[in-house]
Coordinates of C-alpha atoms in Angstrom, one line a residue:
A142 CA 8.1 -5.8 -28.4
H143 CA 7.3 -8.4 -31.1
T144 CA 5.7 -10.7 -28.4
I145 CA 3.6 -7.8 -27.0
K146 CA 2.5 -6.8 -30.5
V147 CA 1.4 -10.4 -31.3
V148 CA -0.5 -10.7 -28.0
M149 CA -2.4 -7.4 -28.6
E150 CA -3.2 -8.4 -32.2
E151 CA -4.6 -11.7 -31.0
L152 CA -6.7 -10.0 -28.2
F153 CA -8.3 -7.3 -30.3
F154 CA -7.9 -8.2 -34.0
G155 CA -8.4 -11.9 -33.9
G156 CA -4.9 -13.0 -35.1
K157 CA -4.2 -16.4 -36.6
E158 CA -5.2 -19.6 -34.9
R159 CA -2.2 -20.8 -33.0
K160 CA -1.0 -24.4 -33.2
P161 CA -0.4 -26.2 -30.0
V162 CA 3.2 -25.8 -28.8
P163 CA 4.9 -29.0 -27.6
S164 CA 5.8 -29.0 -23.9
V165 CA 9.6 -29.1 -24.5
P166 CA 11.6 -27.3 -21.8
P167 CA 13.9 -24.6 -23.1
P168 CA 17.6 -25.3 -23.2
Y169 CA 19.8 -24.1 -20.4
S170 CA 21.3 -21.5 -22.8
A171 CA 17.9 -20.0 -23.6
S172 CA 17.3 -16.3 -22.6
D173 CA 15.3 -15.4 -19.5
D174 CA 12.5 -14.1 -21.7
E175 CA 12.3 -17.5 -23.5
K176 CA 12.2 -19.4 -20.2
K177 CA 9.6 -17.1 -18.7
E178 CA 7.4 -17.4 -21.8
W179 CA 7.6 -21.2 -21.6
V180 CA 6.8 -21.2 -17.9
L181 CA 3.7 -19.0 -18.4
R182 CA 2.6 -21.1 -21.3
E183 CA 2.9 -24.3 -19.1
L184 CA 1.0 -22.6 -16.3
A185 CA -1.9 -21.8 -18.6
K186 CA -1.9 -25.5 -19.7
I187 CA -2.0 -26.7 -16.1
Y188 CA -4.8 -24.4 -15.3
T189 CA -6.9 -25.3 -18.4
T190 CA -6.4 -29.1 -17.9
V191 CA -6.4 -29.5 -14.1
F192 CA -7.9 -26.4 -12.4
K193 CA -10.7 -25.3 -14.8
P194 CA -12.7 -28.6 -14.8
I195 CA -12.8 -28.6 -11.0
E196 CA -13.7 -25.0 -10.9
E197 CA -16.6 -25.5 -13.4
A198 CA -17.9 -28.5 -11.4
T199 CA -17.7 -26.8 -8.0
K200 CA -19.1 -23.4 -9.2
F201 CA -15.9 -21.7 -8.1
D202 CA -16.7 -18.6 -10.1
V203 CA -20.0 -18.2 -8.2
F204 CA -18.4 -18.5 -4.8
Y205 CA -15.2 -16.5 -5.4
S206 CA -13.5 -15.4 -8.6
S207 CA -14.3 -15.7 -12.3
L208 CA -12.5 -18.4 -14.3
L209 CA -9.2 -17.5 -16.0
N210 CA -8.2 -17.5 -19.6
E211 CA -4.9 -17.9 -21.3
A212 CA -4.5 -14.2 -21.9
E213 CA -4.4 -13.5 -18.2
F214 CA -1.2 -15.6 -18.0
R215 CA 0.4 -14.0 -21.0
T216 CA -0.3 -10.3 -20.6
P217 CA 2.3 -8.0 -19.1
P218 CA 2.2 -7.2 -15.3
M219 CA -0.6 -4.9 -14.4
V220 CA -0.5 -2.0 -11.9
L221 CA -3.7 -0.6 -10.3
L222 CA -3.8 3.0 -9.1
I223 CA -6.5 3.8 -6.6
G224 CA -7.2 6.6 -4.2
P225 CA -9.5 9.7 -3.6
Y226 CA -10.1 12.1 -6.5
S227 CA -7.4 14.5 -7.6
V228 CA -4.5 12.9 -5.7
G229 CA -2.5 12.6 -8.9
K230 CA -3.3 9.1 -10.3
T231 CA -3.5 10.1 -13.9
T232 CA -0.6 12.5 -13.5
F233 CA 1.4 9.6 -12.0
I234 CA 0.8 7.6 -15.2
H235 CA 1.8 10.6 -17.3
Y236 CA 5.0 10.9 -15.2
L237 CA 5.9 7.2 -15.8
L238 CA 5.2 7.4 -19.6
G239 CA 6.9 10.8 -20.0
R240 CA 3.9 11.8 -22.2
G241 CA 0.1 11.8 -22.3
F242 CA -2.1 8.9 -23.4
P243 CA -5.4 8.7 -25.4
G244 CA -8.4 9.5 -23.2
E245 CA -6.3 11.2 -20.5
R246 CA -8.2 13.7 -18.3
V247 CA -6.4 15.7 -15.6
G248 CA -7.8 18.5 -13.4
P249 CA -8.4 19.5 -9.8
E250 CA -12.0 18.3 -9.9
P251 CA -13.0 14.6 -10.2
T252 CA -12.0 14.2 -13.9
T253 CA -11.3 10.5 -14.4
D254 CA -14.9 9.1 -14.4
R255 CA -14.0 5.6 -15.7
F256 CA -11.6 2.8 -15.4
V257 CA -8.9 3.1 -18.1
A258 CA -6.5 0.2 -19.0
V259 CA -3.4 1.9 -20.5
M260 CA -1.8 -0.7 -22.7
Y261 CA 0.8 -0.9 -25.5
G262 CA -0.4 -0.4 -29.0
E263 CA 1.2 1.1 -32.1
D264 CA -2.1 2.5 -33.3
E265 CA -2.9 5.0 -30.6
R266 CA -6.7 5.1 -29.8
T267 CA -9.2 4.3 -27.1
I268 CA -11.3 1.0 -27.2
P269 CA -14.7 1.1 -25.5
G270 CA -15.3 -1.3 -22.6
N271 CA -17.8 -3.6 -24.5
A272 CA -15.3 -4.1 -27.3
L273 CA -12.4 -4.6 -24.9
T274 CA -14.1 -7.4 -23.0
V275 CA -15.8 -9.2 -25.9
A276 CA -12.6 -10.3 -27.5
P277 CA -12.2 -14.1 -27.0
N278 CA -8.8 -13.9 -25.3
S279 CA -9.1 -10.6 -23.6
P280 CA -7.7 -10.6 -20.0
F281 CA -10.8 -8.4 -19.1
R282 CA -13.3 -10.8 -20.5
A283 CA -14.7 -11.7 -17.1
L284 CA -15.8 -8.1 -16.5
Q285 CA -18.7 -8.6 -18.9
R286 CA -20.7 -9.9 -16.0
E287 CA -20.6 -6.4 -14.4
G288 CA -23.0 -5.3 -17.1
N289 CA -23.4 -2.3 -19.4
H290 CA -23.4 0.3 -16.6
F291 CA -19.8 -0.6 -15.8
L292 CA -18.7 -1.3 -19.3
A293 CA -19.8 2.2 -20.3
R294 CA -17.3 3.4 -17.7
F295 CA -14.5 1.2 -18.8
E296 CA -12.1 1.7 -21.7
G297 CA -8.7 0.7 -23.1
S298 CA -6.1 3.3 -24.1
M299 CA -3.6 2.0 -26.6
C300 CA -0.4 4.0 -26.4
D301 CA 2.9 3.6 -28.2
S302 CA 5.1 3.9 -25.2
P303 CA 8.1 1.6 -24.6
L304 CA 7.2 1.3 -20.9
L305 CA 3.9 -0.3 -21.8
E306 CA 5.6 -3.2 -23.5
H307 CA 6.5 -4.3 -20.0
I308 CA 3.6 -3.2 -17.8
T309 CA 0.0 -2.3 -18.1
L310 CA -1.4 0.6 -16.0
I311 CA -5.0 0.7 -14.7
D312 CA -6.3 4.2 -14.0
T313 CA -9.4 4.4 -11.8
P314 CA -12.1 7.0 -10.8
G315 CA -11.4 8.7 -7.6
V316 CA -13.1 7.2 -4.5
L317 CA -16.0 9.6 -3.6
S318 CA -17.6 10.1 -0.2
G319 CA -21.1 9.5 1.0
E320 CA -24.1 9.0 -1.4
K321 CA -22.1 10.0 -4.5
Q322 CA -20.1 6.7 -4.2
R323 CA -23.1 4.5 -3.6
V324 CA -25.8 6.1 -5.7
A325 CA -24.2 8.1 -8.5
R326 CA -22.4 5.0 -9.8
N327 CA -24.7 2.4 -11.3
Y328 CA -22.3 -0.5 -10.7
D329 CA -20.6 -2.0 -7.7
F330 CA -17.3 -0.1 -7.4
D331 CA -16.0 -2.3 -4.6
V332 CA -16.6 -5.5 -6.6
V333 CA -14.8 -4.2 -9.7
V334 CA -11.8 -3.0 -7.7
Q335 CA -11.6 -6.4 -5.9
W336 CA -11.6 -8.1 -9.3
F337 CA -8.6 -6.0 -10.4
A338 CA -6.9 -6.5 -7.0
E339 CA -7.0 -10.3 -7.5
R340 CA -5.3 -10.0 -11.0
V341 CA -2.9 -7.1 -10.9
D342 CA 0.7 -7.4 -9.8
L343 CA 0.9 -4.2 -7.8
I344 CA -1.6 -1.9 -6.2
I345 CA -0.6 1.8 -5.7
L346 CA -2.8 3.5 -3.1
L347 CA -2.3 7.3 -3.4
F348 CA -3.0 10.1 -1.0
D349 CA -2.0 13.7 -0.9
P350 CA -1.3 16.1 2.0
F351 CA -4.7 17.7 1.6
K352 CA -6.8 14.5 1.4
L353 CA -5.8 12.3 4.3
D354 CA -9.3 11.4 5.5
I355 CA -10.2 7.8 4.8
S356 CA -13.9 7.8 4.2
D357 CA -16.1 4.8 4.8
E358 CA -16.2 4.1 1.0
L359 CA -12.4 4.2 0.8
M360 CA -12.1 2.0 3.9
S361 CA -14.4 -0.5 2.2
V362 CA -12.1 -0.5 -0.9
I363 CA -9.0 -1.0 1.2
K364 CA -10.5 -3.9 3.1
G365 CA -11.3 -5.5 -0.2
F366 CA -7.5 -5.9 -0.6
K367 CA -7.5 -8.5 2.1
G368 CA -5.3 -11.4 1.0
H369 CA -3.4 -9.2 -1.4
E370 CA -1.6 -7.0 1.2
D371 CA 1.7 -7.9 -0.3
K372 CA 0.8 -6.1 -3.5
V373 CA -0.2 -2.8 -1.9
R374 CA 2.2 0.3 -1.9
V375 CA 1.0 3.4 -0.2
V376 CA 2.1 6.7 -1.7
L377 CA 1.9 10.2 -0.2
N378 CA 1.9 12.2 -3.4
K379 CA 2.4 16.0 -3.9
A380 CA 4.6 16.0 -0.8
D381 CA 6.7 19.0 -2.2
Q382 CA 3.7 21.3 -1.7
V383 CA 4.1 21.4 2.0
S384 CA 7.1 22.4 4.2
Q385 CA 9.3 20.0 6.0
Q386 CA 7.6 20.5 9.3
Q387 CA 4.1 20.1 7.7
L388 CA 5.3 17.0 5.9
M389 CA 6.2 15.4 9.2
R390 CA 2.8 16.1 10.6
V391 CA 1.0 14.9 7.5
Y392 CA 3.0 11.7 7.4
G393 CA 2.1 11.0 11.1
A394 CA -1.6 11.7 10.4
L395 CA -1.7 9.4 7.4
M396 CA 0.0 6.6 9.4
W397 CA -2.6 7.0 12.2
S398 CA -5.4 6.8 9.7
L399 CA -4.0 3.7 7.9
G400 CA -3.5 2.0 11.3
K401 CA -7.2 2.1 11.9
V402 CA -8.0 0.5 8.5
L403 CA -5.2 -2.0 7.8
E404 CA -5.8 -5.0 10.1
T405 CA -2.1 -6.0 10.3
P406 CA 0.2 -5.9 13.3
E407 CA 3.0 -4.5 11.1
V408 CA 3.4 -0.8 10.2
C409 CA 2.9 -0.3 6.4
R410 CA 5.5 1.4 4.3
V411 CA 4.5 4.8 3.0
Y412 CA 6.4 6.2 0.0
V413 CA 6.7 10.0 0.1
G414 CA 7.1 11.8 -3.3
S415 CA 5.8 14.2 -5.9
F416 CA 5.2 12.4 -9.2
H417 CA 4.9 15.2 -11.8
D418 CA 7.0 16.6 -14.6
E419 CA 8.3 19.7 -12.8
E420 CA 11.2 20.1 -10.4
L421 CA 10.6 19.4 -6.7
K422 CA 9.6 22.7 -5.1
D423 CA 11.0 22.5 -1.6
P424 CA 14.8 22.1 -1.5
D425 CA 14.6 21.0 2.2
T426 CA 12.6 17.9 1.4
A427 CA 14.0 17.2 -2.1
P428 CA 16.7 14.7 -1.0
L429 CA 14.1 12.7 1.0
L430 CA 11.6 12.7 -1.8
A431 CA 14.2 11.7 -4.3
A432 CA 15.2 8.7 -2.3
E433 CA 11.6 7.6 -1.6
M434 CA 10.6 8.0 -5.3
A435 CA 13.7 5.9 -6.3
D436 CA 12.6 3.1 -4.0
L437 CA 9.1 3.0 -5.5
L438 CA 10.3 3.1 -9.1
A439 CA 12.7 0.2 -8.3
D440 CA 9.6 -1.8 -7.3
L441 CA 8.0 -0.9 -10.6
R442 CA 11.0 -1.8 -12.6
D443 CA 11.2 -5.2 -10.9
L444 CA 7.7 -6.2 -11.9
P445 CA 8.4 -7.6 -15.4
H446 CA 11.2 -9.7 -13.9
Q447 CA 9.0 -11.0 -11.1
S448 CA 5.8 -11.5 -13.2
A449 CA 6.3 -15.2 -13.8
M450 CA 6.9 -15.9 -10.1
R451 CA 3.9 -13.8 -9.2
R452 CA 1.7 -15.9 -11.6
V453 CA 3.0 -19.1 -9.9
N454 CA 2.3 -17.6 -6.5
E455 CA -1.2 -16.6 -7.4
L456 CA -2.0 -20.0 -9.0
V457 CA -0.7 -21.9 -5.9
K458 CA -2.9 -19.6 -3.7
R459 CA -5.8 -20.4 -6.0
A460 CA -5.1 -24.1 -5.8
R461 CA -5.1 -24.2 -2.0
L462 CA -8.4 -22.3 -1.9
L463 CA -9.8 -24.7 -4.6
K464 CA -8.8 -27.7 -2.6
A465 CA -10.4 -26.5 0.5
H466 CA -13.5 -25.5 -1.4
L467 CA -13.7 -29.0 -3.0
Y468 CA -13.5 -30.7 0.4
L469 CA -16.2 -28.4 1.8
L470 CA -18.7 -29.1 -0.9
D471 CA -17.9 -32.9 -0.6
H472 CA -18.5 -32.7 3.1
L473 CA -21.8 -30.8 2.8
R474 CA -23.1 -33.2 0.2
D475 CA -22.3 -36.2 2.4
Q476 CA -24.3 -34.6 5.2
M477 CA -27.5 -34.4 3.1
P478 CA -30.2 -37.1 3.4
N479 CA -31.0 -39.4 0.6
V480 CA -34.8 -39.3 0.6
Y481 CA -36.4 -36.4 2.4
G482 CA -35.7 -33.5 4.8
F483 CA -33.4 -31.6 2.5
D484 CA -34.5 -28.1 3.4
R485 CA -34.3 -28.8 7.2
K486 CA -30.8 -30.3 6.9
K487 CA -29.6 -27.5 4.7
K488 CA -30.8 -24.9 7.3
E489 CA -29.0 -26.9 10.0
L490 CA -25.8 -27.0 8.1
L491 CA -25.9 -23.3 7.3
D492 CA -26.6 -22.5 11.0
T493 CA -23.6 -24.6 12.0
M494 CA -21.2 -23.6 9.2
P495 CA -18.3 -22.7 11.5
A496 CA -18.5 -26.2 12.9
Q497 CA -18.6 -27.7 9.4
F498 CA -15.4 -25.7 8.5
R499 CA -13.6 -27.0 11.6
A500 CA -14.7 -30.6 10.8
V501 CA -13.3 -30.5 7.3
C502 CA -10.1 -28.8 8.5
R503 CA -9.5 -31.5 11.1
A504 CA -10.5 -34.4 8.9
R505 CA -8.5 -33.4 5.8
G506 CA -5.5 -31.9 7.6
L507 CA -5.8 -28.5 5.9
S508 CA -4.6 -25.1 7.2
P509 CA -7.3 -22.8 8.4
G510 CA -5.7 -20.1 6.3
D511 CA -6.7 -22.0 3.1
F512 CA -10.4 -21.7 3.8
P513 CA -12.7 -19.0 2.5
D514 CA -14.5 -16.4 4.5
I515 CA -17.3 -18.2 6.3
T516 CA -19.9 -15.4 6.0
K517 CA -19.4 -15.0 2.2
F518 CA -19.4 -18.7 1.7
S519 CA -22.6 -19.1 3.6
Q520 CA -24.3 -16.3 1.7
V521 CA -23.6 -17.9 -1.7
A522 CA -24.3 -21.5 -0.5
K523 CA -27.8 -20.7 0.9
E524 CA -28.9 -19.9 -2.7
L525 CA -27.7 -23.3 -4.0
D526 CA -29.0 -26.8 -3.7
F527 CA -26.6 -28.9 -1.5
V528 CA -27.8 -32.1 -3.2
H529 CA -26.2 -31.0 -6.4
F530 CA -22.8 -30.4 -4.9
P531 CA -20.2 -32.7 -6.6
R532 CA -18.6 -35.6 -4.6
I533 CA -14.9 -36.1 -4.8
N534 CA -15.4 -39.7 -5.9
G535 CA -18.3 -38.8 -8.2
T536 CA -18.4 -38.9 -12.0
R537 CA -18.2 -35.1 -12.3
L538 CA -14.8 -35.1 -10.6
K539 CA -13.6 -38.3 -12.5
K540 CA -14.0 -40.5 -9.4
G541 CA -11.2 -38.9 -7.5
K542 CA -8.9 -38.4 -10.4
A543 CA -9.5 -34.6 -10.7
L544 CA -8.4 -34.2 -7.1
A545 CA -5.4 -36.4 -7.6
D546 CA -4.4 -34.3 -10.7
L547 CA -4.7 -31.2 -8.6
E548 CA -2.4 -32.7 -5.9
K549 CA 0.1 -33.7 -8.5
A550 CA 0.2 -30.2 -10.0
L551 CA 0.8 -28.7 -6.6
A552 CA 3.4 -31.3 -5.6
D553 CA 5.3 -31.9 -8.8
Q554 CA 4.4 -29.9 -11.9
I555 CA 4.4 -26.3 -10.6
P556 CA 7.6 -26.8 -8.5
A557 CA 9.3 -28.2 -11.6
L558 CA 8.4 -25.1 -13.6
M559 CA 10.0 -22.9 -10.9
E560 CA 13.4 -24.3 -11.9
Y561 CA 13.2 -22.4 -15.2
L562 CA 12.4 -19.0 -13.7
P563 CA 15.2 -16.4 -13.9
R564 CA 17.6 -16.5 -11.0
G565 CA 19.2 -13.0 -10.9
R566 CA 17.5 -9.7 -10.5
A567 CA 19.4 -7.9 -13.3
T568 CA 17.5 -7.3 -16.5
Q569 CA 18.8 -6.7 -20.1
H570 CA 18.1 -3.5 -22.0
N571 CA 19.7 -3.4 -25.4
G572 CA 22.6 -5.5 -24.3
T573 CA 23.2 -3.4 -21.1
T574 CA 22.6 -5.0 -17.7
V575 CA 20.7 -2.7 -15.4
E576 CA 20.1 -3.7 -11.8
P577 CA 16.5 -2.9 -10.6
Q578 CA 17.8 -0.8 -7.7
Q579 CA 19.4 1.6 -10.1
V580 CA 17.5 4.7 -11.1
I581 CA 17.6 6.7 -14.3
T582 CA 18.3 10.3 -13.6
S583 CA 18.7 13.1 -16.0
P584 CA 21.3 15.9 -15.4
T585 CA 18.5 18.2 -14.2
G586 CA 17.7 15.9 -11.4
Q587 CA 14.3 14.9 -12.6
F588 CA 13.7 11.1 -12.7
A589 CA 13.3 9.9 -16.3
T590 CA 11.4 6.7 -15.7
H591 CA 10.0 5.7 -19.1
A592 CA 11.7 2.8 -20.7
S593 CA 12.7 4.8 -23.8
T594 CA 15.2 6.9 -21.8
I595 CA 17.4 3.8 -21.5
S596 CA 18.1 3.7 -25.2
E597 CA 17.0 7.1 -26.5
A598 CA 18.5 9.5 -23.9
P599 CA 22.3 9.0 -24.0
H600 CA 22.7 12.0 -21.7
A601 CA 20.9 10.2 -18.9
Q602 CA 23.1 9.0 -16.0
I603 CA 22.6 5.8 -14.1
I604 CA 23.1 6.2 -10.3
S605 CA 22.3 4.0 -7.3
S606 CA 19.4 4.8 -5.0
E607 CA 21.8 5.6 -2.2
D608 CA 23.4 8.4 -4.3
A609 CA 20.1 9.8 -5.4
P610 CA 19.5 12.3 -2.5
T611 CA 23.0 13.8 -2.8
Y612 CA 22.9 13.9 -6.6
Y613 CA 19.5 15.6 -6.6
A614 CA 20.6 18.2 -4.1
K615 CA 23.6 19.1 -6.2
S616 CA 21.5 19.3 -9.4
S617 CA 18.9 21.5 -7.7
S618 CA 21.5 23.9 -6.3
G619 CA 23.1 24.1 -9.7

């Protein structure tokens, strides 16, 4: 809690200037939290000293994603909630926290008209988007480039909830259909969602039995998750409002709709539940919903433990893309003439870009999966001057030393950090070891998911997910 408080103070209230911390590995006897904090600090140093100079020289932020800052390594894991309007996104957050949060809006109509970052803070209040992104070390600083139209629809909600010491929740406006989505919003909704998708640790895509249609706008949002499919969890919410037979039909219809959108050969997992503060209404489906909800909550509880590994994974993914990007620019620069005919050669290279990708892939021994999307790359590249692309052996990339440092980070430095990541899945809560697959269940059968129940609700009983259906049925019948 002290660490989270210090981070938030530094983000939004300036804080004191921190002195550089020496890169001394923690002792073997150090706690998991101390080891994780050291690993994240070292990852931030590697990014700042190795990745960032290359990204600045190769305009990585213009082609793909904005540059990172230290706060993006140090903030708690983030969870993005996305879906059509009134499927229960804000109510889902209310359910997790066990209480409301500043700026909360709930209703059957499209009530949440903005992006809301629900974060930990002892002084409960809302922070406007411009103030939230202007802080020097804010993890949302890169969103400034989306302009005032978006920032007017973005805010932070500081809430004194114990759960928020471990995760940050991002509430979003409901995805609308037709012209409302494209015209009524004065910012690019898909671009903003994609920015969050790149940085969050989990994406919860919500539907309900009465909103199964996947509109063209929602389809565009889902396709923006390409490359981040491992983060997505699909939830069929409000499932206790239909009968068992209707639920079976609704589930099949949703799977059919998702199969047309998700371009993967595997069938995605759909969690079925009803995330609200009331008892489940249908006793016939209650055992199934209880087990499904327990599985999803186990994923959420495991996020803080897996956050450091997720940061490593995302940084390695970024490094592989950066390496391919660097070789591409070097190749295109080498193809350009020295004296005249620049425009003609540039047009020729753009017209034969797939062949240029294949040439770099073969010459450098890279995996095709490391390369960016050809169409998007070409659209950005045609607006730039190829003559100004940096050479690997040029002065801007330290005559090859920048690439050598990147190779060393991938081969040695990052793997060495992984030795300090926590091994087991168990986490500590006030001295009590709780396995992530365990669920916190009150005697009434309702899941008590907020972190405070571990220490503040002595009547809560800890049961395994296998026992949840039976336990819930007994509680409901009682």
